[in-house]
Amino acid sequence: MEIQEAIDWIHSRRPQGQRPGLTRIEILLEKLANPHRKLKVIHVAGTNGKGSVVANLRVLLEAQGLKVGTFTSPFITVFNERISINQQPIPDEDLIALVEKFKPLIVELDNEKATAGMIEFEVITAMMFDYFVEQQVDIAIVEVGLGGTLDCTNVVAPLISVITTVGLDHQDILGQTISEIAAQKAGIIKPRKPAVVGRLSEDTLAVVKQKAETEGCQLSVLAEDFNIQDVRSLGLQGERFTFENRKQCLTEVPVPLIGQHQVDNTAVALETFIQVSELLKLEVSTEQIRTALETVSWSGRMEQLTSDPLMIIDGAHNEPAINVLVENCRDLLKGKKTHVIFAALKTKEASGMLSELATIPNSQLYITSFDYPTALKVSDYTAMNLTVEFESWDDWQKQLSSLLKEIPQDDCILITGSLYFISQVRAFILGGR
């Protein structure tokens, strides 16, 4: 079997619709001797910020000499990166071996009513648990796929749970109100296990606190139990801030990722790391923390691809993330003409995202589509009766190449709307077009 054949088989399990629930994954894991029960897990949920928190946690734990598995989605460069150990994607031969092991098992389960039609995310989640046990990782950082309560990663009994942010997204599955969505995210909070929570609205925090109280969980909340002070922007070089919790104060904490929201993500990761260090009895120095955090990178999040002209890609794909992106652009791109290129999936509220992007000062909006099964077509936007002015692009590769040649060097290009879209842009630009 070749690697593309293996990946194609995994993708063939893609559902026509979402199928939340734990029954199928539990039956599959039972047949694998329950590998998820043999792992130390940090479980991370949230509307936005999950990937950045994972990236920060990963370098902090690796700096302690630990073998760290990470499970994230979607991928930006190669499919294999979804399952990584110490920042190295699973090798092709190991992924092929997993597919060869799982394929007959999934076919067998397709013949049983309770497990028929196992979907891609369930399969890759089970593969991840199995692989991390085989590779004897010291700790696994597992990102929730969707929501929390009924997400198939929620079979774990974690060392600690993390909720980064809560916003409106996937309402068709998670609920129409912010409180309903918060309840889904809070579903990863487990009895008598600690949890760390990022910056939430009063309403969403109340939901999370109620769940924590019900489960007898010790909750640490940003701006209550740990705090951010003295934030200093370094522009496109990131941020610096002071972190303080009830036990310690760390000054000049580096945040290489761009945007003030990344300060929140770093603080959430740092509080989580400190608690995990206590649970695992790790000896950690302030200098180790600073040195580790200097190395954080996370592709596709305010990532600079070119400098002349400046081209930034950002995977913001819902209104809360776009709001943060626009705020960052106002701060970082002052005085620059900004060419905003947008493409999104059919499942997203594109109209609201575009309305917000149109508020970027001195900007020109371009709308396009890309090669993905559920990508919005350019004609779909016309049918939305948008109130913003935009130019349509039928061939983004060709028209982006032309734009790069035509615009002044001090202009900026911002590409956003979908992680799937910006991953294709990233490959196109870095691959030499």
mmCIF file with all atom_site columns, N, CA and C in Angstrom, residues 337-379:
data_model
loop_
_atom_site.group_PDB
_atom_site.id
_atom_site.type_symbol
_atom_site.label_atom_id
_atom_site.label_alt_id
_atom_site.label_comp_id
_atom_site.label_asym_id
_atom_site.label_entity_id
_atom_site.label_seq_id
_atom_site.pdbx_PDB_ins_code
_atom_site.Cartn_x
_atom_site.Cartn_y
_atom_site.Cartn_z
_atom_site.occupancy
_atom_site.B_iso_or_equiv
_atom_site.pdbx_formal_charge
_atom_site.auth_seq_id
_atom_site.auth_comp_id
_atom_site.auth_asym_id
_atom_site.auth_atom_id
_atom_site.pdbx_PDB_model_num
ATOM 1   N N  . LYS A 1 337 ? -2.294  49.645 2.634  1.00 0.00 ? 337 LYS A N  1
ATOM 2   C CA . LYS A 1 337 ? -3.397  49.178 1.804  1.00 0.00 ? 337 LYS A CA 1
ATOM 3   C C  . LYS A 1 337 ? -3.440  47.656 1.940  1.00 0.00 ? 337 LYS A C  1
ATOM 4   N N  . THR A 1 338 ? -4.602  47.114 2.314  1.00 0.00 ? 338 THR A N  1
ATOM 5   C CA . THR A 1 338 ? -4.716  45.680 2.586  1.00 0.00 ? 338 THR A CA 1
ATOM 6   C C  . THR A 1 338 ? -5.647  45.016 1.575  1.00 0.00 ? 338 THR A C  1
ATOM 7   N N  . HIS A 1 339 ? -5.121  44.032 0.875  1.00 0.00 ? 339 HIS A N  1
ATOM 8   C CA . HIS A 1 339 ? -5.891  43.252 -0.096 1.00 0.00 ? 339 HIS A CA 1
ATOM 9   C C  . HIS A 1 339 ? -6.335  41.968 0.601  1.00 0.00 ? 339 HIS A C  1
ATOM 10  N N  . VAL A 1 340 ? -7.630  41.855 0.871  1.00 0.00 ? 340 VAL A N  1
ATOM 11  C CA . VAL A 1 340 ? -8.170  40.732 1.643  1.00 0.00 ? 340 VAL A CA 1
ATOM 12  C C  . VAL A 1 340 ? -8.757  39.697 0.688  1.00 0.00 ? 340 VAL A C  1
ATOM 13  N N  . ILE A 1 341 ? -8.204  38.483 0.722  1.00 0.00 ? 341 ILE A N  1
ATOM 14  C CA . ILE A 1 341 ? -8.672  37.395 -0.143 1.00 0.00 ? 341 ILE A CA 1
ATOM 15  C C  . ILE A 1 341 ? -9.383  36.376 0.734  1.00 0.00 ? 341 ILE A C  1
ATOM 16  N N  . PHE A 1 342 ? -10.619 36.067 0.390  1.00 0.00 ? 342 PHE A N  1
ATOM 17  C CA . PHE A 1 342 ? -11.489 35.272 1.267  1.00 0.00 ? 342 PHE A CA 1
ATOM 18  C C  . PHE A 1 342 ? -12.101 34.095 0.518  1.00 0.00 ? 342 PHE A C  1
ATOM 19  N N  . ALA A 1 343 ? -12.097 32.942 1.192  1.00 0.00 ? 343 ALA A N  1
ATOM 20  C CA . ALA A 1 343 ? -12.841 31.764 0.726  1.00 0.00 ? 343 ALA A CA 1
ATOM 21  C C  . ALA A 1 343 ? -13.261 30.981 1.958  1.00 0.00 ? 343 ALA A C  1
ATOM 22  N N  . ALA A 1 344 ? -14.418 30.342 1.906  1.00 0.00 ? 344 ALA A N  1
ATOM 23  C CA . ALA A 1 344 ? -14.947 29.659 3.090  1.00 0.00 ? 344 ALA A CA 1
ATOM 24  C C  . ALA A 1 344 ? -15.713 28.408 2.694  1.00 0.00 ? 344 ALA A C  1
ATOM 25  N N  . LEU A 1 345 ? -16.085 27.646 3.707  1.00 0.00 ? 345 LEU A N  1
ATOM 26  C CA . LEU A 1 345 ? -16.888 26.443 3.510  1.00 0.00 ? 345 LEU A CA 1
ATOM 27  C C  . LEU A 1 345 ? -18.375 26.781 3.578  1.00 0.00 ? 345 LEU A C  1
ATOM 28  N N  . LYS A 1 346 ? -19.187 25.906 3.003  1.00 0.00 ? 346 LYS A N  1
ATOM 29  C CA . LYS A 1 346 ? -20.639 26.108 2.979  1.00 0.00 ? 346 LYS A CA 1
ATOM 30  C C  . LYS A 1 346 ? -21.249 26.089 4.377  1.00 0.00 ? 346 LYS A C  1
ATOM 31  N N  . THR A 1 347 ? -20.570 25.449 5.312  1.00 0.00 ? 347 THR A N  1
ATOM 32  C CA . THR A 1 347 ? -21.109 25.328 6.673  1.00 0.00 ? 347 THR A CA 1
ATOM 33  C C  . THR A 1 347 ? -20.871 26.569 7.520  1.00 0.00 ? 347 THR A C  1
ATOM 34  N N  . LYS A 1 348 ? -20.198 27.564 6.972  1.00 0.00 ? 348 LYS A N  1
ATOM 35  C CA . LYS A 1 348 ? -19.830 28.754 7.750  1.00 0.00 ? 348 LYS A CA 1
ATOM 36  C C  . LYS A 1 348 ? -20.705 29.959 7.404  1.00 0.00 ? 348 LYS A C  1
ATOM 37  N N  . GLU A 1 349 ? -20.770 30.902 8.347  1.00 0.00 ? 349 GLU A N  1
ATOM 38  C CA . GLU A 1 349 ? -21.546 32.132 8.156  1.00 0.00 ? 349 GLU A CA 1
ATOM 39  C C  . GLU A 1 349 ? -20.679 33.153 7.422  1.00 0.00 ? 349 GLU A C  1
ATOM 40  N N  . ALA A 1 350 ? -20.548 32.956 6.118  1.00 0.00 ? 350 ALA A N  1
ATOM 41  C CA . ALA A 1 350 ? -19.643 33.788 5.328  1.00 0.00 ? 350 ALA A CA 1
ATOM 42  C C  . ALA A 1 350 ? -20.062 35.254 5.312  1.00 0.00 ? 350 ALA A C  1
ATOM 43  N N  . SER A 1 351 ? -21.348 35.517 5.273  1.00 0.00 ? 351 SER A N  1
ATOM 44  C CA . SER A 1 351 ? -21.835 36.894 5.187  1.00 0.00 ? 351 SER A CA 1
ATOM 45  C C  . SER A 1 351 ? -21.357 37.733 6.368  1.00 0.00 ? 351 SER A C  1
ATOM 46  N N  . GLY A 1 352 ? -21.482 37.198 7.572  1.00 0.00 ? 352 GLY A N  1
ATOM 47  C CA . GLY A 1 352 ? -21.044 37.921 8.759  1.00 0.00 ? 352 GLY A CA 1
ATOM 48  C C  . GLY A 1 352 ? -19.543 38.133 8.783  1.00 0.00 ? 352 GLY A C  1
ATOM 49  N N  . MET A 1 353 ? -18.788 37.118 8.353  1.00 0.00 ? 353 MET A N  1
ATOM 50  C CA . MET A 1 353 ? -17.334 37.243 8.322  1.00 0.00 ? 353 MET A CA 1
ATOM 51  C C  . MET A 1 353 ? -16.909 38.324 7.333  1.00 0.00 ? 353 MET A C  1
ATOM 52  N N  . LEU A 1 354 ? -17.552 38.355 6.166  1.00 0.00 ? 354 LEU A N  1
ATOM 53  C CA . LEU A 1 354 ? -17.199 39.347 5.151  1.00 0.00 ? 354 LEU A CA 1
ATOM 54  C C  . LEU A 1 354 ? -17.545 40.763 5.599  1.00 0.00 ? 354 LEU A C  1
ATOM 55  N N  . SER A 1 355 ? -18.665 40.912 6.271  1.00 0.00 ? 355 SER A N  1
ATOM 56  C CA . SER A 1 355 ? -19.051 42.237 6.778  1.00 0.00 ? 355 SER A CA 1
ATOM 57  C C  . SER A 1 355 ? -18.001 42.775 7.741  1.00 0.00 ? 355 SER A C  1
ATOM 58  N N  . GLU A 1 356 ? -17.458 41.895 8.574  1.00 0.00 ? 356 GLU A N  1
ATOM 59  C CA . GLU A 1 356 ? -16.425 42.313 9.521  1.00 0.00 ? 356 GLU A CA 1
ATOM 60  C C  . GLU A 1 356 ? -15.112 42.616 8.800  1.00 0.00 ? 356 GLU A C  1
ATOM 61  N N  . LEU A 1 357 ? -14.720 41.776 7.851  1.00 0.00 ? 357 LEU A N  1
ATOM 62  C CA . LEU A 1 357 ? -13.472 41.995 7.112  1.00 0.00 ? 357 LEU A CA 1
ATOM 63  C C  . LEU A 1 357 ? -13.504 43.312 6.341  1.00 0.00 ? 357 LEU A C  1
ATOM 64  N N  . ALA A 1 358 ? -14.682 43.698 5.878  1.00 0.00 ? 358 ALA A N  1
ATOM 65  C CA . ALA A 1 358 ? -14.817 44.936 5.105  1.00 0.00 ? 358 ALA A CA 1
ATOM 66  C C  . ALA A 1 358 ? -14.533 46.179 5.944  1.00 0.00 ? 358 ALA A C  1
ATOM 67  N N  . THR A 1 359 ? -14.475 46.032 7.269  1.00 0.00 ? 359 THR A N  1
ATOM 68  C CA . THR A 1 359 ? -14.201 47.184 8.147  1.00 0.00 ? 359 THR A CA 1
ATOM 69  C C  . THR A 1 359 ? -12.704 47.445 8.319  1.00 0.00 ? 359 THR A C  1
ATOM 70  N N  . ILE A 1 360 ? -11.855 46.568 7.774  1.00 0.00 ? 360 ILE A N  1
ATOM 71  C CA . ILE A 1 360 ? -10.410 46.824 7.844  1.00 0.00 ? 360 ILE A CA 1
ATOM 72  C C  . ILE A 1 360 ? -10.123 48.111 7.069  1.00 0.00 ? 360 ILE A C  1
ATOM 73  N N  . PRO A 1 361 ? -9.482  49.092 7.686  1.00 0.00 ? 361 PRO A N  1
ATOM 74  C CA . PRO A 1 361 ? -9.235  50.368 7.003  1.00 0.00 ? 361 PRO A CA 1
ATOM 75  C C  . PRO A 1 361 ? -8.427  50.191 5.719  1.00 0.00 ? 361 PRO A C  1
ATOM 76  N N  . ASN A 1 362 ? -8.785  50.969 4.703  1.00 0.00 ? 362 ASN A N  1
ATOM 77  C CA . ASN A 1 362 ? -8.039  51.012 3.443  1.00 0.00 ? 362 ASN A CA 1
ATOM 78  C C  . ASN A 1 362 ? -7.855  49.607 2.854  1.00 0.00 ? 362 ASN A C  1
ATOM 79  N N  . SER A 1 363 ? -8.967  48.887 2.728  1.00 0.00 ? 363 SER A N  1
ATOM 80  C CA . SER A 1 363 ? -8.882  47.498 2.256  1.00 0.00 ? 363 SER A CA 1
ATOM 81  C C  . SER A 1 363 ? -9.692  47.273 0.988  1.00 0.00 ? 363 SER A C  1
ATOM 82  N N  . GLN A 1 364 ? -9.284  46.272 0.225  1.00 0.00 ? 364 GLN A N  1
ATOM 83  C CA . GLN A 1 364 ? -9.992  45.799 -0.966 1.00 0.00 ? 364 GLN A CA 1
ATOM 84  C C  . GLN A 1 364 ? -10.290 44.323 -0.756 1.00 0.00 ? 364 GLN A C  1
ATOM 85  N N  . LEU A 1 365 ? -11.539 43.920 -0.978 1.00 0.00 ? 365 LEU A N  1
ATOM 86  C CA . LEU A 1 365 ? -11.970 42.549 -0.705 1.00 0.00 ? 365 LEU A CA 1
ATOM 87  C C  . LEU A 1 365 ? -12.100 41.758 -2.001 1.00 0.00 ? 365 LEU A C  1
ATOM 88  N N  . TYR A 1 366 ? -11.506 40.550 -2.004 1.00 0.00 ? 366 TYR A N  1
ATOM 89  C CA . TYR A 1 366 ? -11.610 39.629 -3.132 1.00 0.00 ? 366 TYR A CA 1
ATOM 90  C C  . TYR A 1 366 ? -12.221 38.325 -2.619 1.00 0.00 ? 366 TYR A C  1
ATOM 91  N N  . ILE A 1 367 ? -13.200 37.798 -3.336 1.00 0.00 ? 367 ILE A N  1
ATOM 92  C CA . ILE A 1 367 ? -13.847 36.550 -2.935 1.00 0.00 ? 367 ILE A CA 1
ATOM 93  C C  . ILE A 1 367 ? -13.561 35.485 -3.979 1.00 0.00 ? 367 ILE A C  1
ATOM 94  N N  . THR A 1 368 ? -13.197 34.294 -3.504 1.00 0.00 ? 368 THR A N  1
ATOM 95  C CA . THR A 1 368 ? -12.856 33.213 -4.419 1.00 0.00 ? 368 THR A CA 1
ATOM 96  C C  . THR A 1 368 ? -13.346 31.878 -3.869 1.00 0.00 ? 368 THR A C  1
ATOM 97  N N  . SER A 1 369 ? -13.012 30.797 -4.560 1.00 0.00 ? 369 SER A N  1
ATOM 98  C CA . SER A 1 369 ? -13.315 29.449 -4.099 1.00 0.00 ? 369 SER A CA 1
ATOM 99  C C  . SER A 1 369 ? -12.049 28.613 -4.222 1.00 0.00 ? 369 SER A C  1
ATOM 100 N N  . PHE A 1 370 ? -12.106 27.378 -3.760 1.00 0.00 ? 370 PHE A N  1
ATOM 101 C CA . PHE A 1 370 ? -10.922 26.524 -3.800 1.00 0.00 ? 370 PHE A CA 1
ATOM 102 C C  . PHE A 1 370 ? -11.341 25.067 -3.898 1.00 0.00 ? 370 PHE A C  1
ATOM 103 N N  . ASP A 1 371 ? -10.371 24.214 -4.119 1.00 0.00 ? 371 ASP A N  1
ATOM 104 C CA . ASP A 1 371 ? -10.642 22.798 -4.370 1.00 0.00 ? 371 ASP A CA 1
ATOM 105 C C  . ASP A 1 371 ? -10.894 22.062 -3.057 1.00 0.00 ? 371 ASP A C  1
ATOM 106 N N  . TYR A 1 372 ? -12.163 21.972 -2.679 1.00 0.00 ? 372 TYR A N  1
ATOM 107 C CA . TYR A 1 372 ? -12.570 21.249 -1.477 1.00 0.00 ? 372 TYR A CA 1
ATOM 108 C C  . TYR A 1 372 ? -14.052 20.923 -1.634 1.00 0.00 ? 372 TYR A C  1
ATOM 109 N N  . PRO A 1 373 ? -14.464 19.715 -1.207 1.00 0.00 ? 373 PRO A N  1
ATOM 110 C CA . PRO A 1 373 ? -15.841 19.273 -1.481 1.00 0.00 ? 373 PRO A CA 1
ATOM 111 C C  . PRO A 1 373 ? -16.934 20.229 -1.017 1.00 0.00 ? 373 PRO A C  1
ATOM 112 N N  . THR A 1 374 ? -16.735 20.875 0.140  1.00 0.00 ? 374 THR A N  1
ATOM 113 C CA . THR A 1 374 ? -17.798 21.734 0.674  1.00 0.00 ? 374 THR A CA 1
ATOM 114 C C  . THR A 1 374 ? -17.449 23.225 0.613  1.00 0.00 ? 374 THR A C  1
ATOM 115 N N  . ALA A 1 375 ? -16.507 23.588 -0.255 1.00 0.00 ? 375 ALA A N  1
ATOM 116 C CA . ALA A 1 375 ? -16.159 25.004 -0.395 1.00 0.00 ? 375 ALA A CA 1
ATOM 117 C C  . ALA A 1 375 ? -17.289 25.762 -1.087 1.00 0.00 ? 375 ALA A C  1
ATOM 118 N N  . LEU A 1 376 ? -17.570 26.969 -0.620 1.00 0.00 ? 376 LEU A N  1
ATOM 119 C CA . LEU A 1 376 ? -18.528 27.839 -1.298 1.00 0.00 ? 376 LEU A CA 1
ATOM 120 C C  . LEU A 1 376 ? -18.001 28.203 -2.678 1.00 0.00 ? 376 LEU A C  1
ATOM 121 N N  . LYS A 1 377 ? -18.856 28.155 -3.677 1.00 0.00 ? 377 LYS A N  1
ATOM 122 C CA . LYS A 1 377 ? -18.494 28.597 -5.019 1.00 0.00 ? 377 LYS A CA 1
ATOM 123 C C  . LYS A 1 377 ? -18.649 30.112 -5.092 1.00 0.00 ? 377 LYS A C  1
ATOM 124 N N  . VAL A 1 378 ? -17.963 30.728 -6.045 1.00 0.00 ? 378 VAL A N  1
ATOM 125 C CA . VAL A 1 378 ? -18.059 32.179 -6.194 1.00 0.00 ? 378 VAL A CA 1
ATOM 126 C C  . VAL A 1 378 ? -19.507 32.592 -6.435 1.00 0.00 ? 378 VAL A C  1
ATOM 127 N N  . SER A 1 379 ? -20.242 31.795 -7.195 1.00 0.00 ? 379 SER A N  1
ATOM 128 C CA . SER A 1 379 ? -21.651 32.110 -7.480 1.00 0.00 ? 379 SER A CA 1
ATOM 129 C C  . SER A 1 379 ? -22.514 32.084 -6.219 1.00 0.00 ? 379 SER A C  1
#
